[in-house]
């Protein structure tokens, strides 16, 4: 082997090893994050964490029950806003629309998807908080719902398009009208994909903090109804982590662990649903 | 049911041969109308968002004009608002993050697309996808409790010791600051670079690799001199995507950048970013002008990410179409 070739082989082997190291470093970050959260937060998770209100500074104990309920309410609202618009809009795009309208809608959705979450917060503030002069659960849910729309819309459309045309033709050949075809053939055929899309969108907004800062605000107590500011897990983590109290830091770690656990589980479930699907392509 | 034969296409409307009334009776027109309304509401919301940002910042835009971007006094009491420190901080942290994330991300993407067996590659990609799902506030928590102390005690003193002659690494080691924010941002955007770059690398036709190898290129030479250049546009697309994310990222940056509106050549110095100042001051904005200035910052952020995302999409689509092959050497 000439020295030149030996050198080239060495470079090849070295660089390829380096790419492996890069991949290893990138993936290990996930486990580092999980490890730290479990290490620091694991001990603070107790029954109280899920059932008690936060306690004033200085007292130990207490939990984040109000934040957990608040997050649940916000996510319920977000789903009510985001999923119908995303789902029905996607049906329009995939089954009804022609070129130009579909292009405009898709473009708008991609635009909305790229908007930084803090700007979504400003928008929700201007649209919901400002006119009613009140920070509220409604405003927070609206902001999160806005973020769910483009994710649901674009991936649902992909999955609807993945349904083979033969199915459409067969249904129509049997005399079914178009909407019947959609409702009884196409959507059921793509439901795994659609469910995955919705779950991923849900997981994505579950951890969003920035849009909640000036819509749902925060709350140390229970938030009755929908028109009051409410606590939420992500905002609680943010405030507690920045506060100068040791006890609050522990709570922030615990809340982080709960939140990340929830998000990762939803992600894994969503992907599991999809991988067992049949007539749905991977997007 | 009295229907004539209709041609069915996946996207286009059903042939117009049937009368409007019969289609209405079957419900197709109604279904079309209803779904159209939902689709149109997406456009409406987006237009409204741009309108609100434009309208909401009118006062500030008129009062300060271009000086908004040139001056660095941010004083709510005397109603003087110049955004230079925030823009500077945003750009510096984004640059630092890309300097770290691009080599790492592309390296990992090459490994996943070219080297790893399909099964390993898919498993790792699964973890990368999970990593992309970690919320930014979690990165923030790890940032302030783990990265900041680490920076303050070990990394920043080491940098000052070895590279302290550069203006980039001077001044006291606070832990928080541009460098820390850039590092945390880098960790956050790496998954995006990896996912997209892996996709475009995989779409490079197999012939390209085989041709290079058959000419006697080593594995690395075929990857670096043939496959990567072929996918170059798409990889740039992934970088733009990551940049757009980095510019708009709020929580993690707010927690580790130090929140001090300074312009300093030193990366160790604390700073401020556009998203962070909005997050910190929006609810407590004192006067109309203060709020409007913050909304104008939001508008700036919106325009920046709008341009970058558009560019990214163009580049990625162009590459994916160019190489439609399933490439796994």
XYZ file of C-alpha atoms in Angstrom:
612
model
C 0.000 0.000 0.000
C 1.432 3.346 -0.958
C 1.785 5.906 1.842
C -0.679 8.128 0.009
C -3.344 5.451 0.018
C -2.630 4.625 3.619
C -3.118 8.279 4.503
C -6.403 8.434 2.576
C -7.648 5.335 4.332
C -6.645 6.775 7.660
C -8.505 10.032 6.929
C -11.543 8.067 5.845
C -11.565 5.937 8.953
C -10.908 8.888 11.225
C -13.616 11.129 9.770
C -16.180 8.360 9.723
C -15.414 7.629 13.356
C -15.857 11.317 14.114
C -19.325 11.285 12.551
C -20.142 8.381 14.823
C -18.935 10.404 17.791
C -21.159 13.313 16.680
C -24.167 11.019 16.506
C -23.338 9.547 19.891
C -22.978 12.996 21.490
C -26.242 14.212 19.960
C -28.238 11.217 21.121
C -26.638 11.075 24.548
C -28.002 14.570 25.288
C -31.445 13.001 25.611
C -30.232 10.601 28.265
C -28.268 13.302 30.064
C -31.444 15.390 30.274
C -33.511 12.462 31.483
C -30.837 11.461 33.954
C -30.597 14.897 35.539
C -34.377 15.245 35.736
C -34.783 11.872 37.404
C -31.855 12.522 39.738
C -32.993 15.952 40.889
C -36.733 15.646 40.454
C -37.410 12.028 41.232
C -37.201 12.437 44.984
C -39.619 15.375 45.047
C -42.393 13.550 43.286
C -44.865 12.322 45.830
C -48.589 12.026 46.217
C -48.608 15.596 47.510
C -47.047 16.878 44.336
C -50.125 15.855 42.387
C -52.774 16.757 44.956
C -51.645 19.814 46.948
C -51.512 23.503 46.148
C -48.165 25.310 46.184
C -47.206 26.506 49.658
C -45.748 29.926 50.524
C -41.976 30.339 50.599
C -40.455 28.886 53.750
C -42.934 26.110 54.239
C -41.918 22.766 52.917
C -44.189 20.375 51.129
C -46.986 21.427 48.867
C -47.506 20.431 45.275
C -48.534 21.630 41.892
C -52.058 20.286 41.634
C -53.357 23.613 40.339
C -50.718 23.740 37.612
C -51.493 20.198 36.514
C -55.204 20.943 36.334
C -54.456 24.268 34.608
C -52.323 22.567 31.979
C -55.069 20.003 31.423
C -57.654 22.750 30.909
C -55.383 24.700 28.579
C -54.633 21.614 26.519
C -58.314 20.708 26.329
C -59.073 24.160 24.931
C -56.107 23.956 22.580
C -57.342 20.639 21.237
C -60.830 22.062 20.761
C -59.387 24.935 18.732
C -56.580 23.187 16.908
C -57.904 19.774 15.980
C -61.201 20.638 14.230
C -59.595 23.400 12.188
C -56.562 21.297 11.366
C -58.520 18.143 10.601
C -61.351 19.628 8.519
C -58.968 22.028 6.813
C -56.810 19.068 5.834
C -59.841 17.270 4.389
C -60.507 20.312 2.272
C -56.903 20.421 1.095
C -56.627 16.736 0.329
C -60.064 16.022 -1.084
C -61.835 19.123 -2.294
C -59.607 22.003 -3.193
C -57.974 22.834 -6.460
C -54.536 24.285 -6.942
C -54.571 27.941 -5.994
C -56.668 27.824 -2.809
C -54.760 24.842 -1.514
C -51.487 26.622 -2.152
C -52.593 29.682 -0.184
C -53.847 27.598 2.747
C -50.710 25.486 2.823
C -48.549 28.558 2.638
C -50.426 30.198 5.497
C -50.132 27.044 7.586
C -46.392 26.784 7.013
C -46.046 30.441 7.856
C -48.001 29.968 11.070
C -45.907 26.921 11.924
C -42.733 28.961 11.694
C -43.918 31.846 13.852
C -41.903 31.941 17.095
C -44.073 30.925 20.016
C -43.500 34.209 21.818
C -45.042 36.050 18.840
C -48.057 33.738 19.033
C -48.302 34.911 22.638
C -48.361 38.564 21.560
C -51.069 37.754 19.023
C -53.255 35.942 21.539
C -52.736 38.814 23.942
C -53.875 41.349 21.359
C -56.831 39.250 20.265
C -58.188 37.764 23.485
C -56.578 39.325 26.563
C -56.602 42.962 25.502
C -60.305 43.248 24.475
C -61.499 41.441 27.630
C -58.974 43.209 29.843
C -58.238 39.968 31.610
C -55.599 37.261 31.505
C -57.480 34.011 31.213
C -57.399 30.281 30.641
C -59.316 30.973 27.441
C -56.556 33.147 26.040
C -53.893 30.587 26.904
C -55.862 27.761 25.337
C -56.416 29.863 22.239
C -52.694 30.556 21.888
C -51.804 26.878 22.228
C -54.631 25.919 19.851
C -53.192 28.248 17.214
C -49.923 26.384 17.440
C -51.669 23.043 17.021
C -53.453 24.049 13.809
C -50.585 23.951 11.311
C -49.049 20.760 12.711
C -52.359 18.885 12.623
C -53.313 20.313 9.238
C -50.149 19.519 7.340
C -49.618 16.021 8.642
C -53.281 15.035 8.394
C -53.214 16.168 4.787
C -50.141 14.022 4.122
C -51.845 10.965 5.538
C -55.102 11.574 3.631
C -53.080 11.847 0.430
C -51.388 8.582 1.285
C -54.701 6.731 0.990
C -54.619 4.919 -2.373
C -56.852 6.382 -5.060
C -58.296 2.954 -5.754
C -60.182 3.185 -2.457
C -61.777 6.476 -3.487
C -62.718 5.128 -6.889
C -64.137 1.921 -5.449
C -66.367 3.812 -3.019
C -67.631 6.156 -5.697
C -68.188 3.309 -8.106
C -70.522 1.845 -5.503
C -72.469 5.086 -5.674
C -71.284 6.755 -2.504
C -71.256 10.507 -2.582
C -67.997 12.270 -2.047
C -68.483 13.182 1.585
C -69.666 9.661 2.341
C -66.538 8.331 0.713
C -64.463 10.626 2.867
C -66.311 9.850 6.080
C -66.592 6.105 5.709
C -63.611 5.123 3.603
C -60.800 7.651 3.433
C -60.673 8.942 6.996
C -60.967 5.455 8.523
C -58.184 4.302 6.224
C -55.920 7.087 7.427
C -57.014 7.226 11.045
C -53.784 5.921 12.534
C -51.835 8.608 10.795
C -54.306 11.280 11.793
C -54.270 10.147 15.401
C -50.483 10.272 15.377
C -50.540 13.767 13.925
C -52.937 14.981 16.609
C -50.943 13.368 19.406
C -47.683 14.875 18.170
C -49.270 18.304 17.906
C -50.635 17.871 21.424
C -47.224 16.867 22.782
C -45.615 19.800 21.036
C -47.834 22.421 22.661
C -47.948 20.659 26.033
C -44.503 21.994 26.841
C -44.921 25.466 25.362
C -44.213 28.202 27.859
C -43.711 31.412 25.948
C -47.274 31.766 24.585
C -48.679 31.310 28.097
C -46.621 34.013 29.781
C -48.976 36.801 28.849
C -52.158 34.898 28.169
C -52.766 32.378 30.968
C -50.228 34.260 33.130
C -49.991 32.100 36.247
C -51.707 31.572 39.543
C -50.697 30.317 42.988
C -54.198 29.029 43.648
C -56.947 27.098 41.920
C -58.372 28.828 38.912
C -62.146 28.502 38.845
C -63.868 28.598 35.480
C -62.229 29.737 32.280
C -61.943 33.479 32.667
C -59.303 33.595 35.381
C -55.542 33.442 34.996
C -54.382 29.931 35.563
C -51.217 28.162 36.584
C -49.701 25.705 34.136
C -46.819 23.268 34.456
C -44.430 24.933 31.988
C -44.876 28.435 33.419
C -44.614 27.040 36.939
C -41.298 25.393 36.042
C -40.059 28.687 34.654
C -41.007 30.788 37.699
C -39.864 28.207 40.210
C -36.534 27.627 38.501
C -35.752 31.353 38.464
C -36.824 31.942 42.071
C -34.023 32.020 44.650
C -35.446 29.305 46.908
C -33.934 25.860 47.221
C -37.299 24.263 47.840
C -38.826 25.788 44.718
C -35.919 24.505 42.641
C -36.708 20.992 43.789
C -40.324 21.485 42.770
C -39.225 22.838 39.387
C -37.131 19.714 38.778
C -40.047 17.503 39.766
C -42.450 19.396 37.522
C -39.914 19.175 34.697
C -39.725 15.434 35.125
C -43.503 15.095 35.089
C -43.853 17.313 32.025
C -41.073 15.652 30.048
C -42.313 12.210 31.042
C -45.767 13.067 29.750
C -44.433 14.473 26.478
C -42.082 11.582 25.802
C -44.787 9.022 26.555
C -47.205 10.719 24.146
C -44.492 10.798 21.499
C -43.657 7.144 21.911
C -47.322 6.122 21.885
C -47.957 8.222 18.774
C -45.106 6.573 16.919
C -46.172 3.125 18.071
C -49.668 3.724 16.726
C -48.233 4.733 13.393
C -45.740 1.921 13.009
C -48.482 -0.662 13.309
C -50.552 1.100 10.653
C -51.094 -0.557 7.305
C -52.113 1.684 4.437
C -50.386 4.760 5.834
C -47.029 5.832 4.495
C -44.353 7.361 6.673
C -44.315 11.053 6.159
C -78.582 7.087 -7.221
C -78.505 8.862 -10.523
C -74.913 9.632 -11.101
C -73.065 9.561 -14.316
C -69.516 8.322 -14.392
C -67.243 10.778 -12.719
C -63.544 11.041 -12.895
C -61.971 10.967 -9.511
C -58.704 12.545 -8.699
C -57.097 12.804 -5.337
C -57.152 16.569 -5.216
C -59.336 18.057 -7.889
C -63.066 18.646 -7.615
C -65.430 16.023 -8.861
C -66.388 16.547 -12.472
C -68.966 19.256 -12.913
C -71.284 17.038 -14.920
C -73.785 16.716 -12.096
C -76.051 19.623 -11.380
C -75.417 21.817 -8.378
C -78.715 20.704 -6.840
C -78.029 17.014 -7.001
C -74.622 17.526 -5.504
C -76.213 19.626 -2.775
C -78.697 16.858 -2.042
C -75.885 14.375 -1.667
C -74.178 16.702 0.736
C -71.006 17.187 -1.254
C -71.434 20.917 -1.659
C -72.131 21.330 2.039
C -69.131 19.226 2.999
C -66.996 21.189 0.609
C -68.257 24.509 1.991
C -67.781 23.499 5.633
C -64.277 22.174 5.167
C -63.457 25.221 3.070
C -64.477 27.489 5.938
C -62.108 25.682 8.277
C -59.289 25.792 5.767
C -59.957 29.475 5.117
C -59.838 30.216 8.836
C -56.179 29.178 8.806
C -55.473 31.874 6.226
C -57.605 34.334 8.138
C -55.739 33.738 11.388
C -52.384 34.151 9.678
C -53.407 37.382 7.994
C -54.828 38.625 11.274
C -51.567 37.827 13.021
C -49.557 39.905 10.567
C -52.137 42.687 10.792
C -52.083 42.743 14.599
C -48.301 42.905 14.694
C -48.248 45.698 12.119
C -51.107 47.639 13.684
C -49.960 47.044 17.239
C -46.565 48.545 16.590
C -47.709 51.553 14.514
C -46.987 54.138 17.199
C -43.492 52.867 17.866
C -42.705 52.518 14.187
C -43.738 56.104 13.506
C -42.053 57.586 16.519
C -38.656 55.919 16.176
C -38.514 54.901 12.540
C -35.202 53.382 11.624
C -33.569 54.674 14.801
C -35.307 51.824 16.587
C -32.688 49.514 15.131
C -29.738 51.854 15.528
C -29.919 53.133 19.085
C -29.266 51.181 22.214
C -31.100 53.112 24.915
C -34.033 51.123 26.268
C -35.653 53.320 28.867
C -39.335 52.801 29.675
C -39.391 55.791 32.034
C -38.271 58.349 29.489
C -39.964 56.395 26.713
C -36.819 55.954 24.701
C -36.658 52.633 22.913
C -33.728 51.428 20.860
C -33.494 47.756 20.119
C -29.857 47.386 19.103
C -28.693 45.411 22.185
C -31.501 42.902 21.748
C -30.888 42.456 18.044
C -27.171 42.128 18.735
C -27.774 39.521 21.429
C -30.134 37.539 19.232
C -27.682 37.473 16.331
C -24.652 36.667 18.480
C -26.311 33.800 20.328
C -27.712 32.402 17.086
C -24.271 32.575 15.466
C -22.590 30.859 18.397
C -25.246 28.163 18.372
C -24.781 27.482 14.673
C -20.993 27.332 15.024
C -21.477 24.503 17.485
C -24.555 22.836 16.040
C -23.710 22.745 12.329
C -20.563 20.567 12.443
C -22.028 18.303 15.093
C -25.408 18.021 13.406
C -24.069 17.384 9.932
C -21.541 14.897 11.268
C -24.268 12.983 13.046
C -26.514 13.147 9.964
C -23.715 11.699 7.804
C -23.302 8.880 10.295
C -27.032 8.157 10.321
C -27.503 8.345 6.559
C -24.284 6.837 5.245
C -22.710 4.632 7.824
C -25.161 3.218 10.311
C -27.147 0.115 9.321
C -30.821 0.907 8.687
C -31.953 -0.477 12.008
C -29.425 1.485 14.059
C -30.089 4.616 12.017
C -33.845 4.380 12.591
C -33.410 3.785 16.314
C -31.076 6.748 16.693
C -33.404 8.891 14.596
C -36.184 7.930 16.988
C -34.139 9.291 19.895
C -33.336 12.422 17.892
C -37.062 12.936 17.298
C -37.692 12.593 21.025
C -34.936 15.105 21.656
C -36.670 17.548 19.331
C -39.807 17.138 21.439
C -38.154 18.255 24.699
C -39.764 21.588 25.629
C -37.543 24.628 25.751
C -38.293 25.376 29.404
C -36.686 22.033 30.299
C -33.552 23.056 28.430
C -33.750 26.268 30.418
C -33.871 24.419 33.735
C -30.877 22.293 32.796
C -29.234 25.444 31.515
C -29.403 27.391 34.762
C -28.795 24.533 37.159
C -26.218 22.519 35.230
C -24.683 24.443 32.326
C -24.310 27.852 34.007
C -22.361 26.563 37.057
C -20.243 24.420 34.748
C -19.458 27.414 32.552
C -18.686 29.662 35.512
C -16.383 27.257 37.295
C -14.621 25.358 34.541
C -15.234 26.230 30.933
C -15.123 30.024 30.988
C -11.986 30.236 33.197
C -10.350 27.689 30.898
C -11.300 29.715 27.834
C -9.968 32.890 29.422
C -6.776 31.131 30.326
C -6.110 29.699 26.889
C -7.771 32.194 24.519
C -7.968 35.242 26.773
C -5.885 37.352 24.386
C -8.895 37.442 22.044
C -11.491 40.100 22.817
C -14.079 37.324 22.535
C -13.064 35.751 25.809
C -12.395 38.599 28.181
C -14.071 39.918 31.284
C -15.358 38.176 34.371
C -16.874 34.692 34.108
C -20.485 35.108 35.170
C -21.658 31.788 33.840
C -24.670 33.366 32.179
C -24.198 35.212 28.897
C -23.923 34.959 25.119
C -21.733 31.865 25.122
C -23.946 29.908 27.508
C -27.107 30.900 25.648
C -25.471 29.928 22.360
C -24.454 26.563 23.760
C -27.933 25.785 25.071
C -29.444 26.914 21.760
C -27.017 24.678 19.890
C -28.177 21.669 21.862
C -31.763 22.620 21.068
C -31.349 23.020 17.293
C -29.072 20.029 16.636
C -32.034 17.615 16.329
C -33.546 19.758 13.549
C -30.294 19.819 11.607
C -29.837 16.075 11.994
C -33.386 15.106 10.993
C -33.566 17.246 7.875
C -29.982 16.635 6.762
C -30.422 12.889 7.192
C -33.519 13.001 5.005
C -31.796 14.900 2.196
C -28.679 12.727 2.406
C -30.838 9.625 2.138
C -32.498 11.047 -0.968
C -29.174 11.219 -2.842
C -29.287 8.514 -5.540
C -27.289 5.397 -4.871
C -25.485 5.651 -8.233
C -23.634 8.710 -6.998
C -22.023 6.776 -4.184
C -21.324 3.719 -6.299
C -19.762 5.773 -9.070
C -17.418 7.472 -6.616
C -16.472 4.218 -4.921
C -15.862 2.480 -8.232
C -13.435 5.238 -9.194
C -11.384 4.313 -6.168
C -12.605 6.891 -3.682
C -12.536 5.910 -0.040
C -15.808 5.769 1.855
C -15.201 9.218 3.335
C -14.173 10.732 -0.001
C -17.326 9.435 -1.651
C -19.385 10.872 1.201
C -17.663 14.221 1.540
C -16.843 14.975 -2.109
C -19.872 13.476 -3.834
C -22.856 12.828 -1.575
C -22.636 15.932 0.601
C -22.168 18.359 -2.331
C -25.119 16.695 -4.046
C -27.278 17.360 -0.994
C -25.713 20.737 -0.264
C -28.807 22.855 -0.860
C -30.909 20.701 1.415
C -28.295 20.795 4.148
C -28.232 24.577 3.918
C -31.994 24.394 4.197
C -31.688 22.507 7.461
C -29.261 25.142 8.730
C -31.667 27.971 7.881
C -34.419 26.066 9.646
C -32.212 25.740 12.701
C -31.315 29.429 12.518
C -34.990 30.400 12.428
C -35.575 28.254 15.508
C -32.594 29.739 17.284
C -33.693 33.324 16.604
C -37.209 32.790 17.916
C -36.319 30.608 20.872
C -37.486 32.225 24.070
C -37.539 30.364 27.338
C -34.160 28.663 27.441
C -32.411 31.828 26.274
C -34.248 34.016 28.767
C -33.094 31.748 31.555
C -29.388 31.707 30.715
C -28.496 34.869 28.789
C -28.326 37.148 31.822
C -30.961 39.659 30.720
C -28.716 42.724 30.604
C -28.987 44.966 27.555
C -25.292 45.304 26.789
C -23.358 45.204 23.571
C -20.028 43.619 24.278
C -17.469 41.938 22.097
C -16.921 39.371 24.808
C -18.948 36.200 24.584
C -18.609 35.801 28.335
C -20.588 38.956 28.990
C -24.279 38.745 29.881
C -26.649 39.992 27.206
C -30.258 40.093 26.138
C -32.235 38.816 23.174
C -35.360 39.970 21.350
C -37.486 37.058 22.493
C -36.199 37.341 26.057
C -37.043 41.029 26.396
C -40.561 40.396 25.118
C -41.000 37.546 27.585
C -39.723 39.599 30.500
C -41.330 42.957 29.883
C -44.545 42.420 27.970
C -46.896 41.899 30.918
C -45.275 44.678 32.909
C -44.990 47.194 30.091
C -45.777 50.575 31.610
C -46.935 52.766 28.759
C -48.525 52.335 25.372
C -45.227 53.111 23.658
C -43.415 50.464 25.676
C -45.927 47.786 24.675
C -45.805 48.915 21.066
C -42.021 48.793 20.996
C -42.160 45.229 22.284
C -44.696 44.341 19.609
C -42.387 45.886 17.021
C -39.668 43.555 18.284
C -42.139 40.719 17.783
C -42.676 41.950 14.235
C -38.916 41.950 13.610
C -38.706 38.395 14.890
C -41.647 37.384 12.733
C -40.113 38.838 9.574
C -36.714 37.244 10.235
C -38.154 33.775 10.809
C -40.531 34.215 7.873
C -37.651 34.845 5.472
C -35.459 32.079 6.873
C -38.225 29.480 6.890
C -39.157 30.341 3.311
C -35.565 29.984 2.154
C -35.179 26.739 4.050
C -38.265 25.217 2.502
C -37.203 26.186 -1.023
C -33.768 24.628 -0.573
C -35.041 21.427 1.000
C -37.720 20.880 -1.633
C -35.231 21.575 -4.423
C -32.796 18.957 -3.138
C -35.398 16.315 -2.418
C -36.680 16.618 -5.968
C -33.228 16.535 -7.486
C -32.342 13.291 -5.863
C -35.373 11.084 -5.729
C -33.405 7.901 -5.296
C -33.434 5.816 -2.178
C -29.853 6.035 -1.271
C -28.346 3.765 1.242
C -24.986 2.587 0.067
